[in-house]
Coordinates of C-alpha atoms in Angstrom, one line a residue:
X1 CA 125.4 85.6 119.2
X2 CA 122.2 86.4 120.2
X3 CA 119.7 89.7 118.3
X4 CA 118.9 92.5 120.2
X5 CA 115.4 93.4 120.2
X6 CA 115.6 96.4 117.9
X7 CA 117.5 94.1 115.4
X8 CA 115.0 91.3 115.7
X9 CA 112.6 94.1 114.9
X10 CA 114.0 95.5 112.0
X11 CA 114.4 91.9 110.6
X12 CA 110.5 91.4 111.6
X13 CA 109.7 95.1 109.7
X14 CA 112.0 94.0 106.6
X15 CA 110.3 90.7 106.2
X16 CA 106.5 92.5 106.4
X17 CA 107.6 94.9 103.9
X18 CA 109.2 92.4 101.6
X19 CA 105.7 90.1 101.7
X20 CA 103.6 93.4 100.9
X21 CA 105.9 93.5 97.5
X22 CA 104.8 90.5 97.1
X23 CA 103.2 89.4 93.9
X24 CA 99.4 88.8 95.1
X25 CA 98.5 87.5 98.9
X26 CA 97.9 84.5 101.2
X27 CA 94.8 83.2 99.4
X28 CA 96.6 83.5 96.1
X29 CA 98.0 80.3 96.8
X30 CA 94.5 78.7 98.1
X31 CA 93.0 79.4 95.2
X32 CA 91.2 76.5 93.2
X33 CA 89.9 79.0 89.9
X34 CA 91.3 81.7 88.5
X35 CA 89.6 85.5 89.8
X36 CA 88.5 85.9 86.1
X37 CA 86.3 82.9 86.3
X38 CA 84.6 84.2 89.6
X39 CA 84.4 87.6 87.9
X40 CA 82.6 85.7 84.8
X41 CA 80.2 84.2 86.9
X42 CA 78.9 86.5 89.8
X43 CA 76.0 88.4 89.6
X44 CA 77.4 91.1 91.6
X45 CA 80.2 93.0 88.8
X46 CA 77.4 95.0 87.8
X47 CA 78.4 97.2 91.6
X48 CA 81.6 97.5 90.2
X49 CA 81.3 98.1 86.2
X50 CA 78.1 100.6 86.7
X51 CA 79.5 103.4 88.7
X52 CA 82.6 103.6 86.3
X53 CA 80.7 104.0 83.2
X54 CA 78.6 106.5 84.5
X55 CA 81.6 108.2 85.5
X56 CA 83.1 107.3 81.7
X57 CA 86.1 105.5 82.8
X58 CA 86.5 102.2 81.1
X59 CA 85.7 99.2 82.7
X60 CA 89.0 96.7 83.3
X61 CA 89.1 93.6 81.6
X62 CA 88.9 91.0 84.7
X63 CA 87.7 88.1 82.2
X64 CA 90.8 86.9 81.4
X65 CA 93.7 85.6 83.5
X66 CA 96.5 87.3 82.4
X67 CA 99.2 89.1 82.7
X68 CA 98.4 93.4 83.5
X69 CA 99.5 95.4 80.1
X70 CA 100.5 98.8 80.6
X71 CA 100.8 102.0 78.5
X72 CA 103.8 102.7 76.8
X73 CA 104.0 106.0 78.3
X74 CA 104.7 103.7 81.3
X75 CA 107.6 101.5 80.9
X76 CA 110.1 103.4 82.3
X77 CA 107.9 103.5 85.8
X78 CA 108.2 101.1 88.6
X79 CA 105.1 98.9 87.9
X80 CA 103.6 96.9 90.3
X81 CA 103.8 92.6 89.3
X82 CA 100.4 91.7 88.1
X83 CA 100.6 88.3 86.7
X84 CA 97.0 87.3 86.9
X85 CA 93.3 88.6 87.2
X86 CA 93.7 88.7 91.0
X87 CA 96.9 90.3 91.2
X88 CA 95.2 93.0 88.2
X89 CA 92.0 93.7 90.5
X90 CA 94.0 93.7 93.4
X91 CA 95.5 96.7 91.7
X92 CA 92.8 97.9 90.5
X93 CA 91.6 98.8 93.5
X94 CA 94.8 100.1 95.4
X95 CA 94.5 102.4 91.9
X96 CA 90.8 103.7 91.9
X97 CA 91.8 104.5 95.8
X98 CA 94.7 107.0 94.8
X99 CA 92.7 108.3 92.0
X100 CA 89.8 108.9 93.8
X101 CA 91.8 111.0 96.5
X102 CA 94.0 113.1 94.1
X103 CA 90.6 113.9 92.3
X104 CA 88.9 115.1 96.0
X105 CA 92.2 116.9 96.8
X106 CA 91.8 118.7 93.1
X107 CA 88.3 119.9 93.7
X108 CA 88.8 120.5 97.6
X109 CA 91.7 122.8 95.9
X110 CA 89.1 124.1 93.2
X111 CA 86.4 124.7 95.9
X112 CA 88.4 126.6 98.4
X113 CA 90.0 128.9 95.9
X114 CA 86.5 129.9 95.0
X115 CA 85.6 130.3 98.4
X116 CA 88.6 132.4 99.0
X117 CA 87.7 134.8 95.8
X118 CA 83.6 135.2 97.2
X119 CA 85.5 136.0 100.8
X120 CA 88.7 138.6 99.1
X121 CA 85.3 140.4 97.1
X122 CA 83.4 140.7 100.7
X123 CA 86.4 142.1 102.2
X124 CA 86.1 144.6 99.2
X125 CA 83.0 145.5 99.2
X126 CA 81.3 148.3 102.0
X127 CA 77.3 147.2 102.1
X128 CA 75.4 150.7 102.2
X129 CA 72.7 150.0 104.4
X130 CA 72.3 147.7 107.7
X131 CA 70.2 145.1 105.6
X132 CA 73.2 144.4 103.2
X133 CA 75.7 144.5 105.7
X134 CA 74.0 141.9 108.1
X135 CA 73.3 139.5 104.8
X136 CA 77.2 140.2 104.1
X137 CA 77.9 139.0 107.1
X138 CA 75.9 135.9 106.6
X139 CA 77.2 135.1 103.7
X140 CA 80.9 135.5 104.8
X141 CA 79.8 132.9 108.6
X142 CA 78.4 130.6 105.8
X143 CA 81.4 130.8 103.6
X144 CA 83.9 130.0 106.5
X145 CA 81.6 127.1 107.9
X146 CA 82.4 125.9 103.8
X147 CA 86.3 126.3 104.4
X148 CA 86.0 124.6 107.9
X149 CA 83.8 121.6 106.3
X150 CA 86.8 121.2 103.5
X151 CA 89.3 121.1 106.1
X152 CA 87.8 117.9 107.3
X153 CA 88.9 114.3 105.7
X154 CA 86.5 111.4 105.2
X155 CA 86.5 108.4 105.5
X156 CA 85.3 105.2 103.4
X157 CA 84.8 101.5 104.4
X158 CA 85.7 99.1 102.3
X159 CA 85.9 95.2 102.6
X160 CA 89.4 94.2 103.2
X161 CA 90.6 92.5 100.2
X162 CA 94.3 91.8 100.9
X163 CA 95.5 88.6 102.8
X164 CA 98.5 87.8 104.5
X165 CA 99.3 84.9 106.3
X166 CA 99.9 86.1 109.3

């Protein structure tokens, strides 16, 4: 009996999801030396290891091929198959990437909450002359400019560094 199209593309769907669980990616298999080798070798780490000291975060260990260890506090999570150096950067990344947005959505939180309390003390306040009043209302335009900047998200480009074979 022949698929309908919505069956054929819930098949299709099922079998991209099941390859993005997938243990590494389409060059994985291509490979002719391990990730940590390459990593041991390039010139280039230094982009990489630099801006995570100066932000005090320790710097992965990439110079060995294998397997990701994880925390004890972490062995009853779902943890992600990281066999080898590639796989462990690979993580590494997809990491850093939801780190670095739950830290900007902690100090976007932080920020407007501060913002909020200079606004709630304007709103309280009754400037006595016309000189104070116009620089309170200044300060309140600059203050909601601030709030309408932190409503915005960003964006960042970064090389693409998952493969499929597709």
């Amino acid at each position: 009996m022949a698929l309908s199209n919505a069956e054929r593309q819930r098949r299709h769907t099922k079998r991209k999801r099941e390859a993005q669980k997938a243990p590494g990616d389409a060059v994985s298999n291509l490979a002719s030396r391990p990730f940590s080798e390459f990593y041991a070798d390039d010139a280039n780490v230094e982009d990489f290891e630099i801006p995570l000291l100066i932000a005090s975060i320790p710097i992965p260990d990439f110079y060995h091929d294998g397997p990701a260890e994880f925390a004890d506090e972490l062995k009853f999570s779902e943890l992600p198959d990281a066999s080898n150096s590639l796989q462990r950067a690979e993580m590494t990344v997809a990491c850093l990437i939801d780190a670095a947005s739950g830290l900007a959505a902690l100090i976007n939180k932080h920020k407007r909450e501060e913002i909020d309390a200079q606004l709630q003390l304007h709103a309280n306040s009754q400037p006595i002359d016309p000189v104070a009043a116009k620089a309170k209302e200044a300060d309140i335009a600059r203050l909601k400019k601030m709030l309408a900047r932190l409503d915005k998200q960003v964006r960042w480009s970064f090389p693409q560094w998952k493969v499929t074979g597709d």
